[in-house]
């Protein structure tokens, strides 16, 4: 099968590498040769209950290799020994965009097109890192004429007319991407593939005693004390290393838990996972009707006043989130209530090392301030962005603390800060915003001083609390 690579068309800032095999050997970190990997793949198949529902175990096609498929168990889940051991740091992003020239097995096609080991591609599919669409998406404006010609060639009406799979669909419908869940899935000529070769990894998933993090189990839902450094329901390129998956395994559930709401990867605390689709819809309705209340504990680097804090957040899905004290048409209201603020010791060096708290160069580290916060609106990064805008960023927050320091040391550098400058033109302001975002926005590696300490709904008929936050567990 010949391949057409559209990586340069769709890269959008993702790095591409000329030696993928060498890099993937490093990423896999499995002590087996490529020939051994190929033999394992031939002998081993993944089992699925349905095209849309994943199981939690892998089955062996031959009895004599069952040991390979079911390695030693840790905390109640099978050890996964192919993309493990999990790298301690994520590799640079690499996303490949391909158009299939000749139909065939998706695994074989990707292996040939990207020169990747079969075992590794099977792992990527298992992680949910491979997507397909019937028709290639529109290339971005910066595509070269040659790249545009490739797109026109595979999407020409005369070509699409011959494809029975597209009959009855608009081009827009046919360009919608879906996750591939079966290594043996057939992909026809003209199919678009997106392969996340370096999925975002969550090594903390393998360090946690998940049973000890379960707060409550009912017939409809599970309440989990989410560890920091983990994703609630997975990411675009990794649905395997998630709280929902590992909590399901720890409880021995046959049906995977479903997410009902999110908190940041670097935040710990209460999350509700639904056991049924019906309750997932019910809980979403409670959130929509504002019947779910959340309390947070935030470890701020400076004191915060008691009372309601209001900002407006720019409605653009880009981090770090920009907020303004002044009303701006179209920006989202951000509202939180500081209920308490008490002075506490700054976490010790040992504690910071244990929880991988990043040193963000805050000058005074004698005391921090533990704030109890009632979240009145639920925007992404809301508490983190609002506290930073008030000059009291959260301890360890490498995304927002450096920005707060920059504004404190150089008032006016933040385009939407308290001392913001007046710009001669909208273009100058746009440039300033772009520069501000470019200088900040490093995602915390594991934890920050933020915990969803309590969640309640139905007027307090259901109330659940998390354990003490990490900063209260100071080492002697």
Tab-separated table of C-alpha atoms in Angstrom:
chain	number	residue	atom	x	y	z
A	1	UNK	CA	0.000	0.000	0.000
A	2	UNK	CA	1.415	3.344	-1.051
A	3	UNK	CA	0.874	6.257	1.263
A	4	UNK	CA	0.267	9.956	0.849
A	5	UNK	CA	1.478	11.887	3.886
A	6	UNK	CA	-0.303	15.151	4.653
A	7	UNK	CA	1.625	15.805	7.832
A	8	UNK	CA	2.970	19.129	6.645
A	9	UNK	CA	-0.537	20.213	5.702
A	10	UNK	CA	-2.117	19.576	9.077
A	11	UNK	CA	0.838	19.747	11.474
A	12	UNK	CA	-0.300	22.993	13.159
A	13	UNK	CA	2.890	23.296	15.125
A	14	UNK	CA	3.404	19.580	15.827
A	15	UNK	CA	6.901	18.337	15.242
A	16	UNK	CA	7.677	15.830	12.534
A	17	UNK	CA	10.730	13.572	12.636
A	18	UNK	CA	12.751	11.973	9.898
A	19	UNK	CA	13.693	8.891	11.930
A	20	UNK	CA	10.429	7.584	13.449
A	21	UNK	CA	11.632	4.019	14.004
A	22	UNK	CA	14.524	5.011	16.238
A	23	UNK	CA	12.296	7.332	18.235
A	24	UNK	CA	9.530	4.813	18.608
A	25	UNK	CA	11.978	2.239	19.946
A	26	UNK	CA	12.863	4.744	22.632
A	27	UNK	CA	9.217	5.537	23.340
A	28	UNK	CA	8.103	1.946	23.598
A	29	UNK	CA	10.738	1.198	26.265
A	30	UNK	CA	9.911	-2.499	26.004
A	31	UNK	CA	12.853	-4.946	26.266
A	32	UNK	CA	11.978	-6.830	23.084
A	33	UNK	CA	13.265	-6.661	19.539
A	34	UNK	CA	11.102	-5.547	16.648
A	35	UNK	CA	10.933	-9.123	15.373
A	36	UNK	CA	9.713	-10.272	18.788
A	37	UNK	CA	7.144	-7.479	18.738
A	38	UNK	CA	5.896	-8.667	15.360
A	39	UNK	CA	5.603	-12.253	16.597
A	40	UNK	CA	3.613	-11.103	19.628
A	41	UNK	CA	1.256	-9.163	17.409
A	42	UNK	CA	0.610	-12.158	15.163
A	43	UNK	CA	-0.130	-14.334	18.198
A	44	UNK	CA	-2.249	-11.887	20.128
A	45	UNK	CA	-5.610	-10.237	19.452
A	46	UNK	CA	-7.612	-7.659	21.354
A	47	UNK	CA	-11.199	-8.394	22.379
A	48	UNK	CA	-14.061	-5.902	22.176
A	49	UNK	CA	-17.651	-6.236	23.349
A	50	UNK	CA	-18.902	-3.984	20.581
A	51	UNK	CA	-17.367	-1.503	18.131
A	52	UNK	CA	-17.948	1.315	20.618
A	53	UNK	CA	-17.301	-0.365	23.967
A	54	UNK	CA	-13.828	-1.388	25.109
A	55	UNK	CA	-13.077	-4.213	27.484
A	56	UNK	CA	-10.379	-3.989	30.100
A	57	UNK	CA	-8.404	-7.127	29.274
A	58	UNK	CA	-6.580	-8.550	26.301
A	59	UNK	CA	-7.148	-12.087	25.097
A	60	UNK	CA	-4.606	-14.476	23.669
A	61	UNK	CA	-5.309	-16.159	20.355
A	62	UNK	CA	-3.233	-19.143	21.517
A	63	UNK	CA	-3.209	-20.656	25.028
A	64	UNK	CA	0.566	-20.943	25.170
A	65	UNK	CA	1.082	-17.170	25.231
A	66	UNK	CA	-1.534	-16.346	27.877
A	67	UNK	CA	1.211	-15.413	30.319
A	68	UNK	CA	2.380	-12.702	27.970
A	69	UNK	CA	-1.093	-11.226	27.809
A	70	UNK	CA	-1.706	-11.363	31.558
A	71	UNK	CA	1.471	-10.264	33.272
A	72	UNK	CA	1.655	-9.722	37.023
A	73	UNK	CA	-1.181	-7.749	38.611
A	74	UNK	CA	-0.635	-4.501	40.488
A	75	UNK	CA	-3.427	-2.916	42.541
A	76	UNK	CA	-5.939	-5.210	40.844
A	77	UNK	CA	-5.312	-4.471	37.169
A	78	UNK	CA	-3.226	-6.373	34.584
A	79	UNK	CA	0.209	-4.952	33.956
A	80	UNK	CA	0.461	-3.567	30.436
A	81	UNK	CA	3.982	-4.277	29.229
A	82	UNK	CA	4.275	-2.788	25.767
A	83	UNK	CA	4.063	0.989	25.972
A	84	UNK	CA	5.187	0.487	29.546
A	85	UNK	CA	7.176	1.250	31.533
A	86	UNK	CA	5.508	4.618	31.134
A	87	UNK	CA	8.015	7.389	30.370
A	88	UNK	CA	8.381	9.882	33.209
A	89	UNK	CA	8.104	12.769	30.749
A	90	UNK	CA	6.002	13.181	27.635
A	91	UNK	CA	7.804	13.206	24.311
A	92	UNK	CA	7.487	16.104	21.894
A	93	UNK	CA	4.154	15.998	20.027
A	94	UNK	CA	4.100	14.090	16.775
A	95	UNK	CA	0.897	13.783	14.775
A	96	UNK	CA	0.851	12.174	11.342
A	97	UNK	CA	-1.899	12.843	8.768
A	98	UNK	CA	-2.312	10.294	5.966
A	99	UNK	CA	-4.609	9.468	3.066
A	100	UNK	CA	-4.970	5.800	2.155
A	101	UNK	CA	-4.149	5.035	-1.479
A	102	UNK	CA	-4.985	1.336	-1.448
A	103	UNK	CA	-7.522	-0.259	0.892
A	104	UNK	CA	-6.477	-2.778	3.516
A	105	UNK	CA	-5.919	-3.442	7.237
A	106	UNK	CA	-5.405	-0.205	9.163
A	107	UNK	CA	-2.568	-1.607	11.270
A	108	UNK	CA	-0.627	-2.852	8.258
A	109	UNK	CA	-1.179	0.409	6.431
A	110	UNK	CA	0.116	2.609	9.268
A	111	UNK	CA	3.120	0.344	9.828
A	112	UNK	CA	4.129	0.667	6.175
A	113	UNK	CA	3.278	4.346	5.776
A	114	UNK	CA	5.117	5.519	8.902
A	115	UNK	CA	7.700	2.738	9.191
A	116	UNK	CA	6.569	1.848	12.710
A	117	UNK	CA	6.698	-1.555	14.452
A	118	UNK	CA	3.376	-3.491	14.332
A	119	UNK	CA	3.369	-3.960	18.106
A	120	UNK	CA	3.663	-0.239	18.683
A	121	UNK	CA	0.882	0.659	16.227
A	122	UNK	CA	-1.385	-1.889	17.947
A	123	UNK	CA	-0.661	-0.112	21.226
A	124	UNK	CA	-1.542	3.264	19.711
A	125	UNK	CA	-4.905	1.898	18.573
A	126	UNK	CA	-5.510	0.404	22.019
A	127	UNK	CA	-4.712	3.781	23.592
A	128	UNK	CA	-7.240	5.453	21.281
A	129	UNK	CA	-4.583	7.452	19.446
A	130	UNK	CA	-5.694	6.664	15.873
A	131	UNK	CA	-8.615	8.325	14.074
A	132	UNK	CA	-10.151	8.056	10.633
A	133	UNK	CA	-12.574	9.948	8.398
A	134	UNK	CA	-14.091	8.936	5.112
A	135	UNK	CA	-12.901	12.143	3.461
A	136	UNK	CA	-9.771	14.196	4.104
A	137	UNK	CA	-10.421	17.506	5.945
A	138	UNK	CA	-9.806	20.857	4.265
A	139	UNK	CA	-6.112	21.851	4.466
A	140	UNK	CA	-5.225	25.089	6.308
A	141	UNK	CA	-4.559	28.398	4.487
A	142	UNK	CA	-0.770	27.992	4.708
A	143	UNK	CA	-0.753	24.765	2.672
A	144	UNK	CA	1.513	24.751	-0.386
A	145	UNK	CA	0.069	24.410	-3.903
A	146	UNK	CA	1.390	20.852	-4.052
A	147	UNK	CA	-0.347	19.959	-0.812
A	148	UNK	CA	-3.592	21.535	-1.978
A	149	UNK	CA	-3.358	19.482	-5.167
A	150	UNK	CA	-3.137	16.283	-3.110
A	151	UNK	CA	-6.292	17.278	-1.248
A	152	UNK	CA	-8.103	18.143	-4.495
A	153	UNK	CA	-7.062	14.838	-6.031
A	154	UNK	CA	-8.570	12.688	-3.259
A	155	UNK	CA	-11.674	14.854	-2.778
A	156	UNK	CA	-12.589	15.546	-6.402
A	157	UNK	CA	-16.350	15.008	-6.990
A	158	UNK	CA	-15.586	12.438	-9.687
A	159	UNK	CA	-13.529	10.459	-7.150
A	160	UNK	CA	-16.003	10.765	-4.281
A	161	UNK	CA	-18.879	9.755	-6.553
A	162	UNK	CA	-17.312	6.302	-6.964
A	163	UNK	CA	-17.193	5.634	-3.201
A	164	UNK	CA	-20.312	3.822	-2.016
A	165	UNK	CA	-19.451	4.540	1.637
A	166	UNK	CA	-20.074	8.272	1.084
A	167	UNK	CA	-23.442	7.893	-0.603
A	168	UNK	CA	-26.100	9.942	1.189
A	169	UNK	CA	-23.535	11.983	3.198
A	170	UNK	CA	-22.462	15.562	2.733
A	171	UNK	CA	-18.725	16.193	2.434
A	172	UNK	CA	-18.816	17.837	5.875
A	173	UNK	CA	-20.384	14.703	7.385
A	174	UNK	CA	-17.838	12.483	5.648
A	175	UNK	CA	-14.970	14.570	7.077
A	176	UNK	CA	-15.990	13.862	10.678
A	177	UNK	CA	-13.303	11.851	12.477
A	178	UNK	CA	-13.890	8.724	14.571
A	179	UNK	CA	-11.551	6.813	16.859
A	180	UNK	CA	-10.363	3.456	15.500
A	181	UNK	CA	-10.706	0.673	18.099
A	182	UNK	CA	-9.818	-2.465	16.138
A	183	UNK	CA	-6.357	-3.295	14.813
A	184	UNK	CA	-7.950	-5.312	11.984
A	185	UNK	CA	-10.301	-2.560	10.802
A	186	UNK	CA	-10.458	-2.250	7.021
A	187	UNK	CA	-9.772	1.215	5.613
A	188	UNK	CA	-10.732	1.889	2.015
A	189	UNK	CA	-8.813	3.963	-0.491
A	190	UNK	CA	-9.350	7.672	0.114
A	191	UNK	CA	-9.749	7.288	3.888
A	192	UNK	CA	-8.081	9.962	6.008
A	193	UNK	CA	-6.047	8.823	9.032
A	194	UNK	CA	-4.714	10.858	11.962
A	195	UNK	CA	-2.116	9.064	14.088
A	196	UNK	CA	-0.955	10.506	17.424
A	197	UNK	CA	2.435	8.794	17.437
A	198	UNK	CA	3.455	10.246	20.823
A	199	UNK	CA	0.331	10.078	23.005
A	200	UNK	CA	0.251	12.108	26.216
A	201	UNK	CA	1.187	9.752	29.043
A	202	UNK	CA	0.100	9.630	32.696
A	203	UNK	CA	2.699	7.672	34.715
A	204	UNK	CA	0.929	8.394	38.021
A	205	UNK	CA	-1.851	5.982	37.014
A	206	UNK	CA	0.516	3.106	37.758
A	207	UNK	CA	1.617	4.461	41.137
A	208	UNK	CA	-1.829	4.889	42.709
A	209	UNK	CA	-3.684	2.462	44.969
A	210	UNK	CA	-6.987	3.119	43.238
A	211	UNK	CA	-9.172	1.244	45.701
A	212	UNK	CA	-8.010	3.602	48.453
A	213	UNK	CA	-9.180	6.569	46.349
A	214	UNK	CA	-12.798	5.390	46.118
A	215	UNK	CA	-15.049	7.570	48.292
A	216	UNK	CA	-18.430	5.989	47.537
A	217	UNK	CA	-19.953	3.298	45.324
A	218	UNK	CA	-23.670	3.151	44.465
A	219	UNK	CA	-25.706	1.401	41.794
A	220	UNK	CA	-25.694	4.588	39.697
A	221	UNK	CA	-22.376	6.303	40.351
A	222	UNK	CA	-18.920	6.174	41.916
A	223	UNK	CA	-17.294	9.101	43.705
A	224	UNK	CA	-13.521	9.151	43.314
A	225	UNK	CA	-10.867	11.180	45.113
A	226	UNK	CA	-8.954	11.909	41.928
A	227	UNK	CA	-5.153	11.955	42.266
A	228	UNK	CA	-3.275	14.880	40.746
A	229	UNK	CA	-1.317	14.173	37.594
A	230	UNK	CA	-4.141	12.094	36.094
A	231	UNK	CA	-6.910	12.677	33.572
A	232	UNK	CA	-10.526	12.072	34.604
A	233	UNK	CA	-11.703	10.491	31.373
A	234	UNK	CA	-8.640	10.412	29.163
A	235	UNK	CA	-7.326	12.674	26.436
A	236	UNK	CA	-7.732	12.855	22.682
A	237	UNK	CA	-4.806	10.463	22.232
A	238	UNK	CA	-4.984	8.352	25.407
A	239	UNK	CA	-8.196	6.809	26.786
A	240	UNK	CA	-6.329	3.973	28.490
A	241	UNK	CA	-4.471	5.915	31.209
A	242	UNK	CA	-7.454	7.621	32.844
A	243	UNK	CA	-9.205	7.697	36.211
A	244	UNK	CA	-12.334	6.174	34.694
A	245	UNK	CA	-10.414	3.196	33.314
A	246	UNK	CA	-8.277	2.493	36.380
A	247	UNK	CA	-11.116	3.003	38.865
A	248	UNK	CA	-13.267	0.589	36.833
A	249	UNK	CA	-10.549	-2.036	37.013
A	250	UNK	CA	-9.954	-1.500	40.716
A	251	UNK	CA	-13.654	-2.122	41.388
A	252	UNK	CA	-13.787	-5.105	39.038
A	253	UNK	CA	-16.554	-3.545	36.959
A	254	UNK	CA	-17.527	-5.183	33.684
A	255	UNK	CA	-18.904	-1.944	32.256
A	256	UNK	CA	-16.480	1.007	32.226
A	257	UNK	CA	-17.305	4.086	34.270
A	258	UNK	CA	-18.285	7.251	32.407
A	259	UNK	CA	-17.262	10.824	33.121
A	260	UNK	CA	-19.900	13.333	34.189
A	261	UNK	CA	-17.663	16.381	34.712
A	262	UNK	CA	-13.994	17.332	34.602
A	263	UNK	CA	-11.317	18.838	36.798
A	264	UNK	CA	-7.819	19.721	35.614
A	265	UNK	CA	-5.166	17.004	35.408
A	266	UNK	CA	-3.061	18.848	37.999
A	267	UNK	CA	-6.009	19.183	40.413
A	268	UNK	CA	-6.948	16.502	42.931
A	269	UNK	CA	-10.256	15.801	44.643
A	270	UNK	CA	-13.869	14.733	44.186
A	271	UNK	CA	-15.187	13.627	40.812
A	272	UNK	CA	-18.377	11.712	40.049
A	273	UNK	CA	-18.224	8.834	37.563
A	274	UNK	CA	-21.479	7.350	36.243
A	275	UNK	CA	-22.070	3.600	36.077
A	276	UNK	CA	-24.832	3.894	33.480
A	277	UNK	CA	-25.573	6.111	30.501
A	278	UNK	CA	-28.872	7.008	32.113
A	279	UNK	CA	-27.255	8.404	35.259
A	280	UNK	CA	-24.632	10.168	33.168
A	281	UNK	CA	-27.470	12.105	31.512
A	282	UNK	CA	-29.160	12.672	34.887
A	283	UNK	CA	-26.003	14.147	36.421
A	284	UNK	CA	-25.384	16.342	33.388
A	285	UNK	CA	-28.899	17.683	33.942
A	286	UNK	CA	-28.110	18.468	37.579
A	287	UNK	CA	-25.032	20.414	36.509
A	288	UNK	CA	-27.002	22.252	33.838
A	289	UNK	CA	-29.690	23.167	36.393
A	290	UNK	CA	-27.019	24.326	38.859
A	291	UNK	CA	-27.982	21.675	41.426
A	292	UNK	CA	-24.365	20.542	41.871
A	293	UNK	CA	-22.215	22.533	44.306
A	294	UNK	CA	-18.424	22.333	44.491
A	295	UNK	CA	-16.054	23.519	47.187
A	296	UNK	CA	-12.329	23.863	46.561
A	297	UNK	CA	-9.245	24.329	48.686
A	298	UNK	CA	-6.603	26.469	47.021
A	299	UNK	CA	-3.082	27.013	48.335
A	300	UNK	CA	-2.424	30.588	47.217
A	301	UNK	CA	0.945	32.322	47.261
A	302	UNK	CA	-0.596	35.511	48.698
A	303	UNK	CA	-3.651	36.334	50.827
A	304	UNK	CA	-7.079	36.721	49.230
A	305	UNK	CA	-9.935	38.874	50.563
A	306	UNK	CA	-13.104	37.155	51.801
A	307	UNK	CA	-16.033	37.612	49.439
A	308	UNK	CA	-17.088	37.243	45.808
A	309	UNK	CA	-14.475	37.710	43.066
A	310	UNK	CA	-15.686	38.471	39.530
A	311	UNK	CA	-13.762	38.361	36.255
A	312	UNK	CA	-14.589	37.870	32.591
A	313	UNK	CA	-12.822	35.160	30.603
A	314	UNK	CA	-11.942	35.320	26.922
A	315	UNK	CA	-14.088	32.728	25.069
A	316	UNK	CA	-11.177	31.142	23.210
A	317	UNK	CA	-10.058	27.579	23.888
A	318	UNK	CA	-6.405	28.430	24.386
A	319	UNK	CA	-4.240	28.318	27.503
A	320	UNK	CA	-3.367	30.231	29.537
A	321	UNK	CA	-6.899	31.601	29.848
A	322	UNK	CA	-7.116	35.381	29.724
A	323	UNK	CA	-9.349	37.155	32.251
A	324	UNK	CA	-10.298	40.787	32.793
A	325	UNK	CA	-11.821	42.604	35.767
A	326	UNK	CA	-13.761	44.807	33.342
A	327	UNK	CA	-16.769	43.575	31.423
A	328	UNK	CA	-15.974	42.721	27.799
A	329	UNK	CA	-18.752	41.930	25.344
A	330	UNK	CA	-18.866	38.194	24.578
A	331	UNK	CA	-16.511	37.160	27.399
A	332	UNK	CA	-17.709	34.588	29.932
A	333	UNK	CA	-18.606	35.574	33.493
A	334	UNK	CA	-16.317	33.997	36.116
A	335	UNK	CA	-17.584	34.143	39.679
A	336	UNK	CA	-16.239	32.533	42.842
A	337	UNK	CA	-16.700	33.135	46.555
A	338	UNK	CA	-13.732	33.124	48.960
A	339	UNK	CA	-15.238	31.673	52.146
A	340	UNK	CA	-12.062	31.416	54.223
A	341	UNK	CA	-8.407	32.377	53.925
A	342	UNK	CA	-5.877	31.277	56.520
A	343	UNK	CA	-2.112	31.603	56.750
A	344	UNK	CA	-0.246	28.263	56.621
A	345	UNK	CA	3.414	27.224	56.250
A	346	UNK	CA	4.720	27.042	52.704
A	347	UNK	CA	5.141	23.339	51.767
A	348	UNK	CA	8.519	21.932	52.748
A	349	UNK	CA	11.104	21.045	50.136
A	350	UNK	CA	10.549	17.339	50.849
A	351	UNK	CA	6.802	17.678	50.320
A	352	UNK	CA	7.304	19.629	47.105
A	353	UNK	CA	9.690	16.964	45.841
A	354	UNK	CA	7.263	14.164	46.745
A	355	UNK	CA	4.374	15.717	44.819
A	356	UNK	CA	6.516	17.157	41.999
A	357	UNK	CA	5.540	20.736	42.821
A	358	UNK	CA	7.322	23.022	40.396
A	359	UNK	CA	9.456	25.933	41.543
A	360	UNK	CA	7.908	28.928	39.807
A	361	UNK	CA	10.321	31.470	41.325
A	362	UNK	CA	7.885	33.045	43.792
A	363	UNK	CA	10.062	35.249	46.006
A	364	UNK	CA	8.562	34.806	49.481
A	365	UNK	CA	8.198	31.168	50.484
A	366	UNK	CA	7.730	31.385	54.243
A	367	UNK	CA	3.953	31.272	54.202
A	368	UNK	CA	1.128	30.338	51.849
A	369	UNK	CA	-2.600	30.945	52.217
A	370	UNK	CA	-5.188	28.186	52.198
A	371	UNK	CA	-8.449	29.466	50.724
A	372	UNK	CA	-11.798	27.703	50.812
A	373	UNK	CA	-13.643	28.596	47.633
A	374	UNK	CA	-17.210	28.101	46.471
A	375	UNK	CA	-17.203	27.900	42.694
A	376	UNK	CA	-20.244	29.815	41.437
A	377	UNK	CA	-19.506	29.423	37.724
A	378	UNK	CA	-17.565	26.576	36.161
A	379	UNK	CA	-15.070	27.771	33.566
A	380	UNK	CA	-11.908	25.953	32.512
A	381	UNK	CA	-8.967	27.033	34.725
A	382	UNK	CA	-11.266	29.522	36.428
A	383	UNK	CA	-9.836	29.407	39.969
A	384	UNK	CA	-6.269	29.296	38.680
A	385	UNK	CA	-6.742	32.241	36.319
A	386	UNK	CA	-8.730	34.378	38.754
A	387	UNK	CA	-6.354	33.975	41.692
A	388	UNK	CA	-3.377	34.715	39.450
A	389	UNK	CA	-5.127	37.836	38.173
A	390	UNK	CA	-5.496	38.931	41.820
A	391	UNK	CA	-1.757	38.516	42.404
A	392	UNK	CA	-2.257	35.349	44.474
A	393	UNK	CA	-1.434	32.458	42.107
A	394	UNK	CA	-1.725	28.862	43.209
A	395	UNK	CA	1.458	27.253	44.524
A	396	UNK	CA	3.171	25.166	41.845
A	397	UNK	CA	1.022	26.460	38.999
A	398	UNK	CA	3.629	26.797	36.266
A	399	UNK	CA	0.968	28.019	33.845
A	400	UNK	CA	-0.267	31.020	35.821
A	401	UNK	CA	2.274	31.858	38.546
A	402	UNK	CA	5.023	33.067	36.142
A	403	UNK	CA	2.401	35.270	34.447
A	404	UNK	CA	1.399	36.734	37.816
A	405	UNK	CA	5.058	37.368	38.682
A	406	UNK	CA	5.598	39.093	35.322
A	407	UNK	CA	2.652	41.431	35.959
A	408	UNK	CA	3.808	42.175	39.513
A	409	UNK	CA	7.392	42.979	38.473
A	410	UNK	CA	6.444	44.764	35.245
A	411	UNK	CA	2.972	46.328	35.607
A	412	UNK	CA	1.171	46.698	32.307
A	413	UNK	CA	2.785	43.769	30.525
A	414	UNK	CA	-0.472	41.788	30.831
A	415	UNK	CA	-2.819	43.115	28.091
A	416	UNK	CA	-5.801	42.576	30.419
A	417	UNK	CA	-4.150	43.198	33.803
A	418	UNK	CA	-5.056	45.871	36.333
A	419	UNK	CA	-2.376	48.222	34.949
A	420	UNK	CA	-2.885	47.354	31.290
A	421	UNK	CA	-1.562	49.709	28.665
A	422	UNK	CA	-3.491	51.603	26.054
A	423	UNK	CA	-2.703	50.275	22.571
A	424	UNK	CA	-2.567	52.556	19.546
A	425	UNK	CA	-4.343	49.997	17.371
A	426	UNK	CA	-6.138	46.656	17.570
A	427	UNK	CA	-3.219	45.102	15.726
A	428	UNK	CA	-0.799	46.243	18.444
A	429	UNK	CA	-3.102	44.763	21.056
A	430	UNK	CA	-3.355	41.480	19.157
A	431	UNK	CA	0.452	41.286	18.976
A	432	UNK	CA	0.703	41.951	22.725
A	433	UNK	CA	-1.830	39.197	23.472
A	434	UNK	CA	0.030	36.740	21.258
A	435	UNK	CA	3.343	37.565	22.948
A	436	UNK	CA	1.788	37.251	26.411
A	437	UNK	CA	0.345	33.810	25.687
A	438	UNK	CA	3.609	32.713	24.060
A	439	UNK	CA	5.623	33.554	27.170
A	440	UNK	CA	3.357	31.665	29.555
A	441	UNK	CA	1.279	28.542	29.620
A	442	UNK	CA	3.525	25.662	30.730
A	443	UNK	CA	1.289	22.851	31.976
A	444	UNK	CA	2.168	21.655	35.524
A	445	UNK	CA	3.858	18.255	35.466
A	446	UNK	CA	1.887	16.657	38.331
A	447	UNK	CA	0.251	18.654	41.144
A	448	UNK	CA	-0.591	22.207	42.124
A	449	UNK	CA	-2.119	23.534	45.333
A	450	UNK	CA	-5.729	22.956	44.308
A	451	UNK	CA	-8.233	20.373	45.523
A	452	UNK	CA	-11.930	19.798	44.820
A	453	UNK	CA	-12.531	19.127	48.507
A	454	UNK	CA	-16.317	18.639	48.459
A	455	UNK	CA	-19.092	17.940	45.975
A	456	UNK	CA	-22.806	17.903	46.782
A	457	UNK	CA	-26.111	17.838	44.930
A	458	UNK	CA	-29.870	17.529	45.461
A	459	UNK	CA	-29.837	20.238	48.145
A	460	UNK	CA	-27.250	18.426	50.230
A	461	UNK	CA	-28.841	14.968	50.112
A	462	UNK	CA	-25.593	13.793	48.591
A	463	UNK	CA	-22.395	15.224	50.114
A	464	UNK	CA	-18.927	13.738	49.574
A	465	UNK	CA	-15.541	14.967	50.758
A	466	UNK	CA	-11.979	14.253	49.673
A	467	UNK	CA	-9.121	13.325	51.983
A	468	UNK	CA	-6.760	15.996	53.328
A	469	UNK	CA	-4.950	17.820	50.514
A	470	UNK	CA	-1.316	16.991	49.818
A	471	UNK	CA	0.067	20.175	51.397
A	472	UNK	CA	-1.344	19.238	54.806
A	473	UNK	CA	0.684	16.027	54.709
A	474	UNK	CA	3.969	17.745	55.527
A	475	UNK	CA	6.968	15.538	56.029
A	476	UNK	CA	8.662	15.696	59.404
